[in-house]
Amino acid sequence: MNDKTITAQIPQIFAPLLITQKRIKFYYGGRGGGKSYAFADSLLLKGRMEKLLIACLREVQDSIKDSVYRLLCDRISFYQMKDYKILESRIENKITGTKFIFKGLRDQDAQKIKSLEGVDIAWIEEGQSISKKSWDILSPTIRKDGSEIWISMNRNEENDPLWVLLAANPDERTMVVKVNYYDNPFCPEELKIQAQKCKKEHPDDYAHIWLGQPLSQSSAKLIAPTDVKHAFESKISSCDSPLVIGLDIARFGDDSTVFCFRRGRYCQRFEVLKKQDTVSIANYCQGIIQAHNPARVFLDVGGIGAGVYDILYSRGFRSTIRAINFGSKAILEDRYVNRRAEMWDNARAWLCQELPVQLPCDDELLNDLCSVNKKYDSLGRLQLESKDEIKKRLGRSPDKADAFVLTFAEPVYDVGKAKTFGNGQVVLEDMFANSYKESKW
């Protein structure tokens, strides 16, 4: 097949891939839009016109089977492009010298990623799974004059990192195009039938799967981004409620140890430690207790946290510290599968209070809090997806969110008052009407 015939197989909405010069070409939408096919066909065509180094990237690639390698091979076969040579781990054009390479971004560090410095076009497939950390490493590496980054994705969450960084407020060098099944003239009739059936029977699923909208709060997310963003707005100037500290202790090398300081409706700040051993964390926590006299410090005792707790206990802080195991039984066993689900749901309820609450404005905290998907077990109890699943999607552990929810581990009696901007004082005794009967958070 000649190039003109192949071009006719690419929907018109994807024409800018071939004729428009932009640093970022960002296509998103739902199922059946033909994004992957159009990207593959367009790159194969461009690779026939001139010598290019094309990197096909995704967040995780354990093997070549996880990449778009198979899709490109199928399109080469479909169009009978005899000028392309398919090798075990790359694809090359025998005439122009164009080369396709395939990599997983999570496996790359500043040294390994140097191999991408000469890339002309980087195609990021499944952009919704790319972490901010991976983007921060990749973006400055694709530095060749005239180089482009093509992104195809189906939005998953309101705060997908690449959406927030690139598409939510695009600059003049970024092209953002939404494409759905009804924009694709080659969408199979069977897919159209499935889409209409889904639209009729499951409108929320239709909006996400077929229209490319992020997941709605009702369908999967425990905490809605709108509630977190509202809590970022400045409303409270100070609060004399008891200080409660949540301490999420790093389990692995890439995780962070995080302290969260909260007084009633006012979450004041976070402090983050990197690569600290148990003694160093215990020493730091001891300094905080002595300086700030918190009512409670709730420590995550999973992993190395138990060691930190034992040190502080032996030093005489037993009346202040409480050991919390995320996987232990909930206080309200009939409502929650475990303590983790209970604490996260208490944090959600705090964010949804009618009286104003306040969080430090922090994009990482937003991503952490909105990262958790919910479900229910056979008894109707709230259950959360595993931390490993969240870490795989985020590219890191939601340490700030875990420190925050730890402040809701147990009720802490509260008689304090918060001074709200332009609203005088609000007594906290009315705050948690639905909380435990005999005490307040």
CSV table of N, CA and C in Angstrom, one decimal, residues 65-171:
chain,number,residue,atom,x,y,z
A,65,LYS,N,6.2,-7.4,25.3
A,65,LYS,CA,4.7,-7.7,25.1
A,65,LYS,C,3.8,-6.6,25.7
A,66,ASP,N,4.4,-5.9,26.7
A,66,ASP,CA,3.6,-4.9,27.4
A,66,ASP,C,3.5,-3.6,26.6
A,67,SER,N,4.3,-3.5,25.5
A,67,SER,CA,4.4,-2.2,24.7
A,67,SER,C,3.5,-2.2,23.5
A,68,VAL,N,3.6,-1.2,22.7
A,68,VAL,CA,2.8,-1.1,21.5
A,68,VAL,C,3.6,-1.8,20.3
A,69,TYR,N,4.6,-2.5,20.6
A,69,TYR,CA,5.4,-3.3,19.7
A,69,TYR,C,4.5,-4.2,18.8
A,70,ARG,N,3.6,-4.9,19.4
A,70,ARG,CA,2.7,-5.8,18.7
A,70,ARG,C,1.8,-5.1,17.8
A,71,LEU,N,1.2,-4.0,18.3
A,71,LEU,CA,0.3,-3.1,17.4
A,71,LEU,C,1.1,-2.6,16.2
A,72,LEU,N,2.3,-2.1,16.3
A,72,LEU,CA,3.1,-1.7,15.2
A,72,LEU,C,3.4,-2.8,14.2
A,73,CYS,N,3.7,-4.0,14.7
A,73,CYS,CA,3.9,-5.1,13.9
A,73,CYS,C,2.7,-5.5,13.1
A,74,ASP,N,1.5,-5.4,13.7
A,74,ASP,CA,0.3,-5.8,13.1
A,74,ASP,C,0.0,-4.8,12.0
A,75,ARG,N,0.2,-3.5,12.2
A,75,ARG,CA,-0.1,-2.4,11.2
A,75,ARG,C,0.9,-2.6,10.0
A,76,ILE,N,2.1,-2.9,10.3
A,76,ILE,CA,3.1,-3.1,9.2
A,76,ILE,C,2.6,-4.3,8.3
A,77,SER,N,2.2,-5.3,9.0
A,77,SER,CA,1.7,-6.5,8.2
A,77,SER,C,0.4,-6.1,7.4
A,78,PHE,N,-0.5,-5.4,8.1
A,78,PHE,CA,-1.8,-5.0,7.4
A,78,PHE,C,-1.5,-4.2,6.2
A,79,TYR,N,-0.6,-3.2,6.3
A,79,TYR,CA,-0.3,-2.4,5.1
A,79,TYR,C,0.8,-2.9,4.2
A,80,GLN,N,1.3,-4.1,4.6
A,80,GLN,CA,2.4,-4.8,3.8
A,80,GLN,C,3.5,-3.8,3.5
A,81,MET,N,4.0,-3.2,4.6
A,81,MET,CA,5.2,-2.3,4.5
A,81,MET,C,6.4,-3.1,4.5
A,82,LYS,N,6.9,-3.5,3.4
A,82,LYS,CA,8.1,-4.3,3.2
A,82,LYS,C,9.4,-3.6,3.6
A,83,ASP,N,9.3,-2.3,3.7
A,83,ASP,CA,10.5,-1.5,4.0
A,83,ASP,C,10.8,-1.5,5.5
A,84,TYR,N,9.9,-2.1,6.3
A,84,TYR,CA,10.2,-2.2,7.7
A,84,TYR,C,10.7,-3.5,8.1
A,85,LYS,N,11.7,-3.6,9.0
A,85,LYS,CA,12.3,-4.8,9.4
A,85,LYS,C,12.0,-5.0,10.9
A,86,ILE,N,11.3,-6.1,11.3
A,86,ILE,CA,10.9,-6.3,12.6
A,86,ILE,C,11.9,-7.2,13.4
A,87,LEU,N,12.6,-6.6,14.4
A,87,LEU,CA,13.6,-7.3,15.2
A,87,LEU,C,13.0,-7.7,16.5
A,88,GLU,N,13.7,-8.4,17.3
A,88,GLU,CA,13.2,-8.9,18.6
A,88,GLU,C,12.8,-7.8,19.5
A,89,SER,N,13.5,-6.7,19.6
A,89,SER,CA,13.2,-5.7,20.6
A,89,SER,C,13.1,-4.3,20.0
A,90,ARG,N,13.1,-4.2,18.6
A,90,ARG,CA,13.0,-2.9,18.0
A,90,ARG,C,12.5,-3.1,16.6
A,91,ILE,N,12.1,-2.0,15.9
A,91,ILE,CA,11.6,-2.0,14.5
A,91,ILE,C,12.4,-1.0,13.8
A,92,GLU,N,12.9,-1.3,12.6
A,92,GLU,CA,13.7,-0.4,11.8
A,92,GLU,C,13.2,-0.3,10.4
A,93,ASN,N,13.4,0.9,9.8
A,93,ASN,CA,13.1,1.1,8.3
A,93,ASN,C,14.3,0.9,7.5
A,94,LYS,N,14.3,0.0,6.6
A,94,LYS,CA,15.5,-0.4,5.9
A,94,LYS,C,16.0,0.7,4.9
A,95,ILE,N,15.1,1.6,4.5
A,95,ILE,CA,15.4,2.7,3.6
A,95,ILE,C,15.8,4.0,4.3
A,96,THR,N,15.0,4.5,5.2
A,96,THR,CA,15.3,5.7,5.8
A,96,THR,C,16.2,5.6,7.1
A,97,GLY,N,16.2,4.4,7.7
A,97,GLY,CA,17.0,4.2,8.9
A,97,GLY,C,16.2,4.6,10.1
A,98,THR,N,14.9,4.9,10.0
A,98,THR,CA,14.1,5.1,11.2
A,98,THR,C,14.1,3.9,12.1
A,99,LYS,N,14.2,4.2,13.5
A,99,LYS,CA,14.2,3.2,14.5
A,99,LYS,C,13.2,3.4,15.5
A,100,PHE,N,12.4,2.4,15.8
A,100,PHE,CA,11.4,2.4,16.9
A,100,PHE,C,12.1,1.6,18.1
A,101,ILE,N,12.1,2.3,19.3
A,101,ILE,CA,12.6,1.6,20.5
A,101,ILE,C,11.4,1.6,21.6
A,102,PHE,N,11.5,0.7,22.6
A,102,PHE,CA,10.4,0.5,23.5
A,102,PHE,C,11.0,0.5,24.9
A,103,LYS,N,10.4,1.4,25.8
A,103,LYS,CA,10.9,1.4,27.2
A,103,LYS,C,9.8,1.7,28.2
A,104,GLY,N,10.0,1.2,29.4
A,104,GLY,CA,9.1,1.5,30.5
A,104,GLY,C,9.8,2.6,31.3
A,105,LEU,N,9.0,3.7,31.6
A,105,LEU,CA,9.6,4.9,32.3
A,105,LEU,C,9.9,4.6,33.7
A,106,ARG,N,9.2,3.8,34.4
A,106,ARG,CA,9.5,3.6,35.8
A,106,ARG,C,10.8,3.0,36.1
A,107,ASP,N,11.3,2.3,35.1
A,107,ASP,CA,12.7,1.6,35.2
A,107,ASP,C,13.8,2.6,34.9
A,108,GLN,N,13.5,3.8,34.5
A,108,GLN,CA,14.5,4.7,34.0
A,108,GLN,C,14.9,5.7,35.2
A,109,ASP,N,16.2,5.9,35.3
A,109,ASP,CA,16.7,7.0,36.2
A,109,ASP,C,17.4,8.0,35.3
A,110,ALA,N,18.0,9.0,36.0
A,110,ALA,CA,18.7,10.1,35.2
A,110,ALA,C,19.8,9.5,34.3
A,111,GLN,N,20.4,8.4,34.7
A,111,GLN,CA,21.5,7.9,33.9
A,111,GLN,C,20.9,7.0,32.7
A,112,LYS,N,20.0,6.1,33.1
A,112,LYS,CA,19.5,5.2,32.0
A,112,LYS,C,18.8,6.0,30.9
A,113,ILE,N,18.1,7.0,31.3
A,113,ILE,CA,17.2,7.7,30.3
A,113,ILE,C,18.0,8.5,29.3
A,114,LYS,N,19.3,8.6,29.5
A,114,LYS,CA,20.2,9.4,28.6
A,114,LYS,C,20.1,8.8,27.2
A,115,SER,N,19.7,7.6,27.0
A,115,SER,CA,19.6,7.0,25.7
A,115,SER,C,18.5,7.6,24.9
A,116,LEU,N,17.6,8.4,25.6
A,116,LEU,CA,16.5,9.0,24.9
A,116,LEU,C,16.8,10.4,24.4
A,117,GLU,N,18.0,10.9,24.7
A,117,GLU,CA,18.3,12.3,24.4
A,117,GLU,C,18.2,12.6,22.9
A,118,GLY,N,18.4,11.7,22.0
A,118,GLY,CA,18.4,11.9,20.6
A,118,GLY,C,17.0,11.6,19.9
A,119,VAL,N,16.0,11.4,20.8
A,119,VAL,CA,14.7,11.0,20.2
A,119,VAL,C,14.0,12.1,19.5
A,120,ASP,N,13.4,11.8,18.3
A,120,ASP,CA,12.7,12.8,17.6
A,120,ASP,C,11.2,12.9,18.0
A,121,ILE,N,10.6,11.7,18.2
A,121,ILE,CA,9.2,11.6,18.7
A,121,ILE,C,9.2,10.6,19.8
A,122,ALA,N,8.6,11.0,20.9
A,122,ALA,CA,8.3,10.1,22.0
A,122,ALA,C,6.8,9.9,22.0
A,123,TRP,N,6.3,8.6,21.9
A,123,TRP,CA,4.9,8.3,22.0
A,123,TRP,C,4.7,7.7,23.4
A,124,ILE,N,3.9,8.4,24.2
A,124,ILE,CA,3.5,7.9,25.5
A,124,ILE,C,2.1,7.3,25.4
A,125,GLU,N,2.0,6.0,25.5
A,125,GLU,CA,0.8,5.2,25.4
A,125,GLU,C,0.2,5.1,26.9
A,126,GLU,N,-1.1,5.1,27.0
A,126,GLU,CA,-1.7,5.0,28.3
A,126,GLU,C,-1.2,6.1,29.3
A,127,GLY,N,-1.3,7.3,28.8
A,127,GLY,CA,-0.7,8.4,29.5
A,127,GLY,C,-1.3,8.6,30.9
A,128,GLN,N,-2.5,8.1,31.1
A,128,GLN,CA,-3.2,8.2,32.4
A,128,GLN,C,-2.4,7.5,33.5
A,129,SER,N,-1.5,6.6,33.2
A,129,SER,CA,-0.8,5.9,34.2
A,129,SER,C,0.6,6.5,34.5
A,130,ILE,N,1.0,7.5,33.7
A,130,ILE,CA,2.3,8.1,33.9
A,130,ILE,C,2.4,9.0,35.2
A,131,SER,N,3.4,8.7,36.0
A,131,SER,CA,3.5,9.5,37.3
A,131,SER,C,4.2,10.8,37.0
A,132,LYS,N,4.0,11.7,37.9
A,132,LYS,CA,4.7,13.0,37.8
A,132,LYS,C,6.2,12.8,37.9
A,133,LYS,N,6.7,11.9,38.7
A,133,LYS,CA,8.1,11.6,38.8
A,133,LYS,C,8.7,11.2,37.4
A,134,SER,N,8.0,10.3,36.7
A,134,SER,CA,8.4,9.8,35.4
A,134,SER,C,8.5,11.0,34.4
A,135,TRP,N,7.4,11.8,34.4
A,135,TRP,CA,7.4,13.0,33.5
A,135,TRP,C,8.5,13.9,33.8
A,136,ASP,N,8.8,14.2,35.0
A,136,ASP,CA,9.9,15.1,35.4
A,136,ASP,C,11.2,14.7,34.9
A,137,ILE,N,11.4,13.3,34.8
A,137,ILE,CA,12.7,12.8,34.3
A,137,ILE,C,12.7,12.9,32.8
A,138,LEU,N,11.5,12.5,32.2
A,138,LEU,CA,11.5,12.4,30.7
A,138,LEU,C,11.5,13.7,30.0
A,139,SER,N,10.7,14.7,30.4
A,139,SER,CA,10.5,15.9,29.7
A,139,SER,C,11.8,16.6,29.3
A,140,PRO,N,12.7,16.9,30.3
A,140,PRO,CA,13.9,17.6,29.9
A,140,PRO,C,14.9,16.7,29.1
A,141,THR,N,14.6,15.4,29.0
A,141,THR,CA,15.5,14.5,28.3
A,141,THR,C,15.2,14.6,26.8
A,142,ILE,N,13.9,14.7,26.4
A,142,ILE,CA,13.5,14.8,25.0
A,142,ILE,C,13.8,16.3,24.6
A,143,ARG,N,15.1,16.5,24.3
A,143,ARG,CA,15.5,17.9,24.1
A,143,ARG,C,16.0,18.3,22.7
A,144,LYS,N,16.0,17.4,21.8
A,144,LYS,CA,16.4,17.7,20.5
A,144,LYS,C,15.5,18.7,19.8
A,145,ASP,N,16.2,19.7,19.1
A,145,ASP,CA,15.4,20.7,18.4
A,145,ASP,C,14.3,20.1,17.5
A,146,GLY,N,13.1,20.6,17.7
A,146,GLY,CA,12.0,20.1,16.9
A,146,GLY,C,11.4,18.8,17.4
A,147,SER,N,11.9,18.3,18.5
A,147,SER,CA,11.3,17.0,19.0
A,147,SER,C,9.9,17.2,19.5
A,148,GLU,N,9.2,16.1,19.5
A,148,GLU,CA,7.8,16.1,19.9
A,148,GLU,C,7.5,15.0,20.9
A,149,ILE,N,6.5,15.2,21.7
A,149,ILE,CA,6.0,14.2,22.6
A,149,ILE,C,4.5,13.9,22.3
A,150,TRP,N,4.1,12.8,21.8
A,150,TRP,CA,2.8,12.4,21.5
A,150,TRP,C,2.2,11.6,22.7
A,151,ILE,N,1.0,12.0,23.2
A,151,ILE,CA,0.4,11.3,24.3
A,151,ILE,C,-1.0,10.8,23.9
A,152,SER,N,-1.2,9.6,24.2
A,152,SER,CA,-2.6,9.0,24.0
A,152,SER,C,-3.1,8.5,25.3
A,153,MET,N,-4.3,8.8,25.7
A,153,MET,CA,-4.7,8.3,27.0
A,153,MET,C,-6.3,8.4,27.1
A,154,ASN,N,-6.8,7.5,27.9
A,154,ASN,CA,-8.2,7.5,28.4
A,154,ASN,C,-8.1,8.0,29.8
A,155,ARG,N,-8.7,9.2,30.1
A,155,ARG,CA,-8.6,9.7,31.5
A,155,ARG,C,-9.2,8.7,32.5
A,156,ASN,N,-8.4,8.7,33.6
A,156,ASN,CA,-8.9,7.8,34.7
A,156,ASN,C,-9.4,8.6,35.9
A,157,GLU,N,-8.6,9.5,36.3
A,157,GLU,CA,-9.0,10.3,37.5
A,157,GLU,C,-8.9,11.8,37.1
A,158,GLU,N,-9.6,12.6,37.9
A,158,GLU,CA,-9.7,14.1,37.7
A,158,GLU,C,-8.3,14.7,37.7
A,159,ASN,N,-7.4,14.1,38.6
A,159,ASN,CA,-6.1,14.6,38.8
A,159,ASN,C,-5.0,13.7,38.2
A,160,ASP,N,-5.3,13.0,37.1
A,160,ASP,CA,-4.2,12.3,36.4
A,160,ASP,C,-3.0,13.3,36.1
A,161,PRO,N,-1.8,12.9,36.5
A,161,PRO,CA,-0.7,13.8,36.5
A,161,PRO,C,-0.5,14.5,35.2
A,162,LEU,N,-0.5,13.8,34.0
A,162,LEU,CA,-0.2,14.4,32.8
A,162,LEU,C,-1.4,15.3,32.4
A,163,TRP,N,-2.6,15.0,32.8
A,163,TRP,CA,-3.7,15.9,32.5
A,163,TRP,C,-3.5,17.2,33.2
A,164,VAL,N,-3.1,17.1,34.5
A,164,VAL,CA,-2.9,18.3,35.3
A,164,VAL,C,-1.8,19.2,34.8
A,165,LEU,N,-0.7,18.5,34.5
A,165,LEU,CA,0.6,19.2,34.1
A,165,LEU,C,0.5,19.8,32.7
A,166,LEU,N,-0.2,19.1,31.7
A,166,LEU,CA,-0.2,19.5,30.3
A,166,LEU,C,-1.5,19.9,29.7
A,167,ALA,N,-2.5,19.2,30.0
A,167,ALA,CA,-3.8,19.4,29.2
A,167,ALA,C,-4.8,20.3,29.9
A,168,ALA,N,-4.8,20.4,31.2
A,168,ALA,CA,-5.8,21.2,31.9
A,168,ALA,C,-5.7,22.6,31.5
A,169,ASN,N,-4.5,23.2,31.4
A,169,ASN,CA,-4.3,24.5,31.0
A,169,ASN,C,-3.1,24.6,30.0
A,170,PRO,N,-3.4,24.1,28.7
A,170,PRO,CA,-2.3,24.0,27.8
A,170,PRO,C,-1.7,25.3,27.3
A,171,ASP,N,-0.4,25.3,27.1
A,171,ASP,CA,0.3,26.5,26.6
A,171,ASP,C,0.3,26.5,25.1
